[in-house]
mmCIF file of C-alpha atoms and ligand atoms in Angstrom:
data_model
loop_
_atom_site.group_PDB
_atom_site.id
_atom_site.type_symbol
_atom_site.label_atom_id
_atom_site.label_comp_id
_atom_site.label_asym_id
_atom_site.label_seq_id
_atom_site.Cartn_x
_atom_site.Cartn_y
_atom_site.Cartn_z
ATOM 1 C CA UNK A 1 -154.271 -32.273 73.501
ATOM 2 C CA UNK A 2 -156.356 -30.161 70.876
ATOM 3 C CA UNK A 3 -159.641 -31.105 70.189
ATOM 4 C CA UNK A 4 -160.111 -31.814 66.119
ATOM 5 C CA UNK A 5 -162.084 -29.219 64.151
ATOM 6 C CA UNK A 6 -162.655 -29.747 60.888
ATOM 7 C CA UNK A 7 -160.329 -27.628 58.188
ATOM 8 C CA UNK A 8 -161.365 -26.429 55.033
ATOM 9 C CA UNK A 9 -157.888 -25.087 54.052
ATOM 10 C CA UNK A 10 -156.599 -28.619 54.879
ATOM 11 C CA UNK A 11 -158.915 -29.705 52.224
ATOM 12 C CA UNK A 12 -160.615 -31.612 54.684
ATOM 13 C CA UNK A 13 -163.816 -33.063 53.289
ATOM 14 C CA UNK A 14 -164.164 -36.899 54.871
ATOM 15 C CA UNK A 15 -165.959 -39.583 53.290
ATOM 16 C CA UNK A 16 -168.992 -41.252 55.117
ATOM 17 C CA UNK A 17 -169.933 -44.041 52.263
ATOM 18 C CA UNK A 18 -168.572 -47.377 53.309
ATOM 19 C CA UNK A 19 -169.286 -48.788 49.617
ATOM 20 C CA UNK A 20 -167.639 -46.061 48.090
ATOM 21 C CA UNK A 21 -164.383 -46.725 50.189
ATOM 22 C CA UNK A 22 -164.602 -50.276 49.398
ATOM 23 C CA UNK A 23 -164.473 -49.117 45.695
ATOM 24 C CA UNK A 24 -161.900 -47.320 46.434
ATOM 25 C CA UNK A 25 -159.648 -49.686 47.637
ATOM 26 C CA UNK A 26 -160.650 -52.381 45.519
ATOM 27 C CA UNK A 27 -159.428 -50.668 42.511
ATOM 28 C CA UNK A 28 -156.198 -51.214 44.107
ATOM 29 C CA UNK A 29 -155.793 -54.659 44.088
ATOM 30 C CA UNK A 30 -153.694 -54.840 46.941
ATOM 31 C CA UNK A 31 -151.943 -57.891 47.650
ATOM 32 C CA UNK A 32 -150.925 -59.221 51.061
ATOM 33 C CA UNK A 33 -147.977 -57.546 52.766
ATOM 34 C CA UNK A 34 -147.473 -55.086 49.834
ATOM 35 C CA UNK A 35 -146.311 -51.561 51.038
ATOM 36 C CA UNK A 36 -148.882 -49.089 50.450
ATOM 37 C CA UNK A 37 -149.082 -44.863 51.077
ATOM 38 C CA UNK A 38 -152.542 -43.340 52.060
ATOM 39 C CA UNK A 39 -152.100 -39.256 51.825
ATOM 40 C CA UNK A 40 -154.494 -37.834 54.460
ATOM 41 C CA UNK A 41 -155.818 -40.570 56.405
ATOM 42 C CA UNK A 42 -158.207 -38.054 58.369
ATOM 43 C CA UNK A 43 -159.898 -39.781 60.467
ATOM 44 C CA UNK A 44 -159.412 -42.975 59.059
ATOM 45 C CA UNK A 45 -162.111 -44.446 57.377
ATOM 46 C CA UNK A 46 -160.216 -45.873 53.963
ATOM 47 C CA UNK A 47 -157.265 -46.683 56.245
ATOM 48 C CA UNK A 48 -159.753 -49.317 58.079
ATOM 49 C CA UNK A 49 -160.465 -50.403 54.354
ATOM 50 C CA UNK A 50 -157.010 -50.547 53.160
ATOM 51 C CA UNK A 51 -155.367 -52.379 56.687
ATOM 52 C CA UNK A 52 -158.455 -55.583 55.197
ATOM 53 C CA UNK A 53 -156.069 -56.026 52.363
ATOM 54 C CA UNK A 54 -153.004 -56.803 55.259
ATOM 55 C CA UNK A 55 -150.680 -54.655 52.995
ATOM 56 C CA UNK A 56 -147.904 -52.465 55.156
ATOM 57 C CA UNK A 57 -149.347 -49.159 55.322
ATOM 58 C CA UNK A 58 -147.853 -45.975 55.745
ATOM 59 C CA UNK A 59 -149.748 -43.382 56.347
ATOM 60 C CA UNK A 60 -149.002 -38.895 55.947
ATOM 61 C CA UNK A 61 -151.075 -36.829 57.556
ATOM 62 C CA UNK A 62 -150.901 -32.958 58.180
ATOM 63 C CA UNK A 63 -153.276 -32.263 60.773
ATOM 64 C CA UNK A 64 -152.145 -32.351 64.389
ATOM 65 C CA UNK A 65 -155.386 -32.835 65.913
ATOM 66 C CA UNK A 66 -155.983 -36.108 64.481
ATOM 67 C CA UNK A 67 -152.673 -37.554 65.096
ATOM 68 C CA UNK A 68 -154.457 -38.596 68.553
ATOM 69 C CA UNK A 69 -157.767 -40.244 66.597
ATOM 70 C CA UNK A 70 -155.558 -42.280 64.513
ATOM 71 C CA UNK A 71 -153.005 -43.648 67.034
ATOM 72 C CA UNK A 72 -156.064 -44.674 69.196
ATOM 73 C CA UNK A 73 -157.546 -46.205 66.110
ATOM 74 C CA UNK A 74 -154.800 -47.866 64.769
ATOM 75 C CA UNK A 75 -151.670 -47.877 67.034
ATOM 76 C CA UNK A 76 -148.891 -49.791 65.247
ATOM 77 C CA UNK A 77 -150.782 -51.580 62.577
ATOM 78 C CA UNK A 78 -150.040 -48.299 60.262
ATOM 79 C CA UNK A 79 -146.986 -46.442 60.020
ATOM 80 C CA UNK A 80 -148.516 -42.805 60.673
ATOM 81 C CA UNK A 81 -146.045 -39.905 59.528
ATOM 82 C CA UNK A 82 -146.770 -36.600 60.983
ATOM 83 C CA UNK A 83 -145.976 -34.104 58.241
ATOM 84 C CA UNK A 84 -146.749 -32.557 55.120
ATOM 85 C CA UNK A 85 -146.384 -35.293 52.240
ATOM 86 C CA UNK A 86 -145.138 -32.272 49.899
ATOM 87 C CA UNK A 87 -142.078 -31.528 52.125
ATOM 88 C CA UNK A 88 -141.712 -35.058 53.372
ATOM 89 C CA UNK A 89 -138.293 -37.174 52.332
ATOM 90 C CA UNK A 90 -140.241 -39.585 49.990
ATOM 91 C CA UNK A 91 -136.554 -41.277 49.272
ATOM 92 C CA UNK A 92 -136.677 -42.018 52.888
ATOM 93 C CA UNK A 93 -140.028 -44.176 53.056
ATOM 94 C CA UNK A 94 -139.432 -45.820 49.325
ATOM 95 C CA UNK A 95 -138.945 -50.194 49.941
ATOM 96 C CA UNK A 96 -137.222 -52.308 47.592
ATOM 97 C CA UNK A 97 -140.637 -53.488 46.394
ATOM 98 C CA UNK A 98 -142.836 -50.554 43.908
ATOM 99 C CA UNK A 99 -145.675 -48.633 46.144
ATOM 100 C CA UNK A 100 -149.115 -47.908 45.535
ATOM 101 C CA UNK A 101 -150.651 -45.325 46.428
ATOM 102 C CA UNK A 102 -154.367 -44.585 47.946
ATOM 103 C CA UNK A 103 -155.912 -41.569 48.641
ATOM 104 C CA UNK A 104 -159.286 -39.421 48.894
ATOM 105 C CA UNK A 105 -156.828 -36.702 48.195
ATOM 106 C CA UNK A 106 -156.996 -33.126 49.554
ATOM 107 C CA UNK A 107 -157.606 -30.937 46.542
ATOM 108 C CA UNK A 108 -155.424 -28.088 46.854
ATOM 109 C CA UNK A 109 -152.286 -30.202 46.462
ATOM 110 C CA UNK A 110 -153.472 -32.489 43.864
ATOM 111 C CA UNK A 111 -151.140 -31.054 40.965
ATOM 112 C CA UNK A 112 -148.178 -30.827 42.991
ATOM 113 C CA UNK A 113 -148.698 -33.875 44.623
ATOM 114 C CA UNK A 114 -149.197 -35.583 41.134
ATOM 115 C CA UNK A 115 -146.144 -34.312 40.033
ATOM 116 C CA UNK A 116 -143.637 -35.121 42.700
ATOM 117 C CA UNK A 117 -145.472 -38.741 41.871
ATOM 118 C CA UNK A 118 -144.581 -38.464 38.209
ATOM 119 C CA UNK A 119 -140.935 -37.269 38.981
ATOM 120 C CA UNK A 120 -140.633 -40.665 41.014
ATOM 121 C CA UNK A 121 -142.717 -42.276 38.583
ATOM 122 C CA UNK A 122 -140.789 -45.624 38.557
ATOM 123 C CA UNK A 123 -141.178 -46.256 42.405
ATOM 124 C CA UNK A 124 -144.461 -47.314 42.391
ATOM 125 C CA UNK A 125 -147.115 -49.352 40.597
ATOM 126 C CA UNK A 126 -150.294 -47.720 41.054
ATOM 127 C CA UNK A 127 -151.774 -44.680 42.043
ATOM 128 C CA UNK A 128 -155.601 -44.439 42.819
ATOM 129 C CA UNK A 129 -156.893 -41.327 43.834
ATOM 130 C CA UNK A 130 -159.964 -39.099 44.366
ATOM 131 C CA UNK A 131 -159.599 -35.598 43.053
ATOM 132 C CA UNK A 132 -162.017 -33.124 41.633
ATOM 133 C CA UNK A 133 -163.784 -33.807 38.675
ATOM 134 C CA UNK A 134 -162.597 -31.159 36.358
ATOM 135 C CA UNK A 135 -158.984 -31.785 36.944
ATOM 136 C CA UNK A 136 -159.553 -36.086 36.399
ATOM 137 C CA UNK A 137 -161.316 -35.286 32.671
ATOM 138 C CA UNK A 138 -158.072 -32.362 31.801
ATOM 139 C CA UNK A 139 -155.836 -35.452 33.083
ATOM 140 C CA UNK A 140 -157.543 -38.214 31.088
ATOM 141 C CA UNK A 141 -158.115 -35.874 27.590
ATOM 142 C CA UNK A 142 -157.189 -36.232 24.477
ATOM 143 C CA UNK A 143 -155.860 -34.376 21.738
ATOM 144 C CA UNK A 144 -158.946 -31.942 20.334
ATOM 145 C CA UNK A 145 -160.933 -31.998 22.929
ATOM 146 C CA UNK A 146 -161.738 -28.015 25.734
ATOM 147 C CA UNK A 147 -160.635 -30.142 28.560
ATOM 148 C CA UNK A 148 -156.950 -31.051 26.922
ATOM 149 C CA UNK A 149 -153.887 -29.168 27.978
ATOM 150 C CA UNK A 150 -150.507 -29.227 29.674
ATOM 151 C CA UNK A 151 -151.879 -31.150 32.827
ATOM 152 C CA UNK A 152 -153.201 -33.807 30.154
ATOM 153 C CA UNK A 153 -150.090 -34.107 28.219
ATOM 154 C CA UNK A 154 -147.649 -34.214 31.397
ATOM 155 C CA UNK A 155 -149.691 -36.990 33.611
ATOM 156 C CA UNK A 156 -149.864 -39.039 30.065
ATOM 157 C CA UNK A 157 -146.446 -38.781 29.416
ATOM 158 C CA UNK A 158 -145.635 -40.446 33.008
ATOM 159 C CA UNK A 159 -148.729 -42.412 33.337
ATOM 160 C CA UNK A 160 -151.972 -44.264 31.476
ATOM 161 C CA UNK A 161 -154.404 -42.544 33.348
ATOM 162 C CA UNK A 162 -158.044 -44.149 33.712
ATOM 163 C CA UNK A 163 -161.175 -42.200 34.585
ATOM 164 C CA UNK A 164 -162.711 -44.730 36.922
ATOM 165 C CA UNK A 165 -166.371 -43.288 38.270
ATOM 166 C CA UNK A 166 -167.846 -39.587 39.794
ATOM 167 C CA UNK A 167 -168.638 -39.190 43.006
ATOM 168 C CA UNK A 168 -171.340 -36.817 44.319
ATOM 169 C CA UNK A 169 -170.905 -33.978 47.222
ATOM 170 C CA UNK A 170 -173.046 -35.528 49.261
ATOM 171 C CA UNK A 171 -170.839 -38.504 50.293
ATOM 172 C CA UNK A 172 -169.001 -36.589 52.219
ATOM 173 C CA UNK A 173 -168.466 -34.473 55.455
ATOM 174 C CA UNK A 174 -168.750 -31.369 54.802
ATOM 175 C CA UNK A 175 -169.861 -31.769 51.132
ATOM 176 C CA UNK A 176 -167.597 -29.952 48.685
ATOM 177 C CA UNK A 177 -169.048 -27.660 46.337
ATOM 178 C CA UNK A 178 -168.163 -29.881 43.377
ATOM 179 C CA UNK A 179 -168.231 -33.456 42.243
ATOM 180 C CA UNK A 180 -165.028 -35.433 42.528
ATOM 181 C CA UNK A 181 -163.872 -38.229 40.981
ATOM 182 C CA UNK A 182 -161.762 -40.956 41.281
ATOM 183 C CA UNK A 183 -158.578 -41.854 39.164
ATOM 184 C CA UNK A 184 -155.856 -44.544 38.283
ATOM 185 C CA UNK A 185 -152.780 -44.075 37.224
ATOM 186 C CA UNK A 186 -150.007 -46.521 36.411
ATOM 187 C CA UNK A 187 -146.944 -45.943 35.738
ATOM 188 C CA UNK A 188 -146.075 -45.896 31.552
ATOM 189 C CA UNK A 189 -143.933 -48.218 30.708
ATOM 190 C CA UNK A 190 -142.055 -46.916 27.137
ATOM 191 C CA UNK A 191 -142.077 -43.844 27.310
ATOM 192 C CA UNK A 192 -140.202 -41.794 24.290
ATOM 193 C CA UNK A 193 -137.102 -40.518 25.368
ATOM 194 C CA UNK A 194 -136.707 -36.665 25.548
ATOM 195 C CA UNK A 195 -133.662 -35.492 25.661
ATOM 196 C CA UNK A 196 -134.147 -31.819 27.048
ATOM 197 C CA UNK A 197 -137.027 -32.945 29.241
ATOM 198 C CA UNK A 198 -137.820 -29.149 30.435
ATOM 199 C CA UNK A 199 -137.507 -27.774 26.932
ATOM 200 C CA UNK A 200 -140.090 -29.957 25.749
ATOM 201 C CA UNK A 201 -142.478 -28.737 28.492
ATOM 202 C CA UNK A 202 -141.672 -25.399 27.615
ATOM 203 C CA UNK A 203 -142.778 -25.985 23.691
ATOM 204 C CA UNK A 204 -146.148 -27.317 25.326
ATOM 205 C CA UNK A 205 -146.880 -24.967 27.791
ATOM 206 C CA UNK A 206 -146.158 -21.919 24.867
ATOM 207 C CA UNK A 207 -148.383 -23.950 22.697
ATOM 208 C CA UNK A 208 -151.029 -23.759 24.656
ATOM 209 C CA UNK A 209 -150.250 -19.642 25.941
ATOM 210 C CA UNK A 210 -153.212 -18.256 23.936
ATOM 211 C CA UNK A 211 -155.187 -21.482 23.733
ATOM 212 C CA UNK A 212 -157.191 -19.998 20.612
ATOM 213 C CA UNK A 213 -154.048 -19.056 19.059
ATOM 214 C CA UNK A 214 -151.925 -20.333 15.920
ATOM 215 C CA UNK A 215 -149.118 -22.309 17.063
ATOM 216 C CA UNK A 216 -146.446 -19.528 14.863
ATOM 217 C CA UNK A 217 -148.350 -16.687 17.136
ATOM 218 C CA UNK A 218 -148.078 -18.255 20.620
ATOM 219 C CA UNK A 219 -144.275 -19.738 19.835
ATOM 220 C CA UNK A 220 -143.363 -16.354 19.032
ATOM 221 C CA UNK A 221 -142.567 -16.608 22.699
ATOM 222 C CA UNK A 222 -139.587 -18.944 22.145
ATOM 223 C CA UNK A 223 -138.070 -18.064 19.094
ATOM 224 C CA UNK A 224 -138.225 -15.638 16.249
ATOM 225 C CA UNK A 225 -140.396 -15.202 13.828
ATOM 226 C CA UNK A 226 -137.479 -16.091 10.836
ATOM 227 C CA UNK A 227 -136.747 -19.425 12.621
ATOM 228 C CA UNK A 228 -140.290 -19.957 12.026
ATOM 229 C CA UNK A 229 -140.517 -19.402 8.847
ATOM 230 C CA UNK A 230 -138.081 -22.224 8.605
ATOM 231 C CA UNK A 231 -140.361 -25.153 10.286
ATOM 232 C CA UNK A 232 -143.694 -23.158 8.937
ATOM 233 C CA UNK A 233 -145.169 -26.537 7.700
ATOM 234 C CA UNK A 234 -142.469 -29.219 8.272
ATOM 235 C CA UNK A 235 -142.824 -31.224 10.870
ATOM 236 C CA UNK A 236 -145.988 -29.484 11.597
ATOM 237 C CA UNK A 237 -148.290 -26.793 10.289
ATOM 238 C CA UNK A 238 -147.781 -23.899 12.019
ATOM 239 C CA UNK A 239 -151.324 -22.627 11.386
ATOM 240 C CA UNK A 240 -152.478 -25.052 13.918
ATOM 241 C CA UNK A 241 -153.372 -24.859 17.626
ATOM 242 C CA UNK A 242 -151.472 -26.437 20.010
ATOM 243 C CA UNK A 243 -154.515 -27.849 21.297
ATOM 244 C CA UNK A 244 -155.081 -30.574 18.292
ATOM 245 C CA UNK A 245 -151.017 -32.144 18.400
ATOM 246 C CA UNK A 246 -150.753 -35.246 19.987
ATOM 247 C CA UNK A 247 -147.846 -36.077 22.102
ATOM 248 C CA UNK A 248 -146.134 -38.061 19.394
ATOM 249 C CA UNK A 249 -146.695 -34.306 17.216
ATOM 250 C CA UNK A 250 -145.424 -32.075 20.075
ATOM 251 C CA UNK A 251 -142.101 -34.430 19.875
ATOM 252 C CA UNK A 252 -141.694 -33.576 15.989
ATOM 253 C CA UNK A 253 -142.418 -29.694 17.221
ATOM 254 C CA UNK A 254 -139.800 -29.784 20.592
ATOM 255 C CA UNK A 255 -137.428 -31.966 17.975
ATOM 256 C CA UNK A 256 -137.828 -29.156 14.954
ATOM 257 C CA UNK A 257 -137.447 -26.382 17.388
ATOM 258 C CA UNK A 258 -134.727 -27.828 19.187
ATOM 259 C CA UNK A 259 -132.376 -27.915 15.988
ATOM 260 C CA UNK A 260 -133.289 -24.121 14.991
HETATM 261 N N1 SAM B 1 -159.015 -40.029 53.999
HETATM 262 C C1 SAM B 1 -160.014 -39.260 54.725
HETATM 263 C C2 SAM B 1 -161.387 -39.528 54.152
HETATM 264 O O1 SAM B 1 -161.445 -40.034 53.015
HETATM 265 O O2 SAM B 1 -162.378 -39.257 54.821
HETATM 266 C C3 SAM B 1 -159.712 -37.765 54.677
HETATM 267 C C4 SAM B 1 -159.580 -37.163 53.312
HETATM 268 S S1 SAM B 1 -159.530 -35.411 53.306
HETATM 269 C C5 SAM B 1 -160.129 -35.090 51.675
HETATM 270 C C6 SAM B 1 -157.830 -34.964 53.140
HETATM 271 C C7 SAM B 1 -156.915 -35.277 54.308
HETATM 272 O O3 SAM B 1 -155.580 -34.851 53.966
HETATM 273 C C8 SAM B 1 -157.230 -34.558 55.595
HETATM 274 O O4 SAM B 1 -157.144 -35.464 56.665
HETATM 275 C C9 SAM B 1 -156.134 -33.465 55.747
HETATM 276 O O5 SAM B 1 -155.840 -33.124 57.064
HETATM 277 C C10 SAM B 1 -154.982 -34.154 55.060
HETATM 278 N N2 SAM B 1 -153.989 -33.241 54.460
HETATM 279 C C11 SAM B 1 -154.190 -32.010 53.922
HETATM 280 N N3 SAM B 1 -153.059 -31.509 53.416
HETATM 281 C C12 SAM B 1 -152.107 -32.463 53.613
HETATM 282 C C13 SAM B 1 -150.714 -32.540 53.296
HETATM 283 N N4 SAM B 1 -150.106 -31.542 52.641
HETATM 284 N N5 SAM B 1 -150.031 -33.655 53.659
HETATM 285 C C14 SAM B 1 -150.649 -34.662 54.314
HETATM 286 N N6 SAM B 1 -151.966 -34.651 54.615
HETATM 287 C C15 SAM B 1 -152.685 -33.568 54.281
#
């Protein structure tokens, strides 16, 4: 059996605040025998929180060396799954009832993580998470403001997304060099339809190429400059930056340059 070192490129920075854990789950509002997934358990100090609320709790973990901590822990009161929850069969572990999701996540993986949630959006009811700072205020912004962008517009198209409190370095073991923060999402309910899903993220990631760009400059990259000319002002000015169009204005764009 290996003995457990701590990994950095696991992302492994474990929380030692009780209180903060309780927040954590908390937020939750886990109800009795309601299936619940906790990505990177570590050594298990929110899974001890979360198994309180008596919900059915599956747990993914990565690292090998504390496959032995947690069984001795826990045993059979979680369902631990020993691989990476990126190349896991999510399909495989989904119950007839929605999921939540709980997890001091580990911060490399947080944007592909939170987009295999969003693709699968409709299997679960909640997601709480810890991530870093910087990446909950570019999820949470709004329309105008330097931390708004593609990451914004994509977890708000799938989710309402809720800034819930910071949390310093020095809650955890070892501290990480910047604050984190913790995050709800839940699942949006009407979302407008799109009808070419991946051409509308196209328009919004060339909106935002050359962030202190004109929209007609950086969507040069899509179409040319004559079809432009066509939609200069209608639905949208043109001279504007992708950065100040709300969702609801990047759907008049992705519709306008969709019928060129
Ligand atoms: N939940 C513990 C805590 O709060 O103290 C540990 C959190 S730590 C930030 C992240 C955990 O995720 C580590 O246990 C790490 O081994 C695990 N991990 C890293 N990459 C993973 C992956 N791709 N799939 C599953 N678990 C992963």
């Amino acid at each position: 059996m290996s003995e457990f070192k701590q990994k950095k490129s696991l992302g492994q920075h474990f929380l030692t605040d009780k209180n903060i854990v309780a927040k954590i789950a908390k937020l939750a509002e886990i109800e009795k025998d309601e299936p619940v997934w906790e990505i990177g358990p570590g050594k298990g100090i929110l899974t001890t929180e979360l198994l309180a609320y008596n919900c059915q709790l599956t747990c993914f973990e990565l690292d090998r060396t504390l496959f032995p901590i947690l069984e001795e822990k826990f045993g059979k009161k979680i369902n631990l799954v020993k691989q990476d929850i990126l190349k896991a069969d999510w399909q495989q572990y989904f119950a007839k009832q929605k999921l939540k999701i709980v997890a001091n996540l580990p911060y490399q993986i947080t944007s592909p993580f939170l987009f295999k949630v969003a693709q699968f959006s409709q299997q679960f009811s909640l997601v709480v998470v810890m991530i870093q700072k910087e990446v909950a205020k570019r999820i949470q912004a709004g329309a105008g403001s330097k931390d708004y962008g593609p990451l914004s517009l994509k977890m708000q198209y799938y989710f309402e997304p809720k800034y819930q409190f910071t949390v310093k370095p020095h809650v955890f073991v070892p501290p990480p060099k910047v604050d984190s923060a913790v995050i709800s999402l839940k699942p949006r309910e009407n979302r407008p339809e799109l009808e070419d899903e991946k051409f509308f993220w196209r328009v919004v990631e060339t909106a935002f190429g050359q962030r202190r760009k004109m929209l007609r400059r950086n969507l040069r990259q899509l179409t040319s400059q004559e079809n432009l000319f066509k939609i200069q002002n209608n639905p949208i000015d043109l001279r504007r930056r992708g950065e100040t169009l709300s969702e609801a204005e990047f759907i008049q764009l992705y519709k306008a340059l969709k019928s060129l």
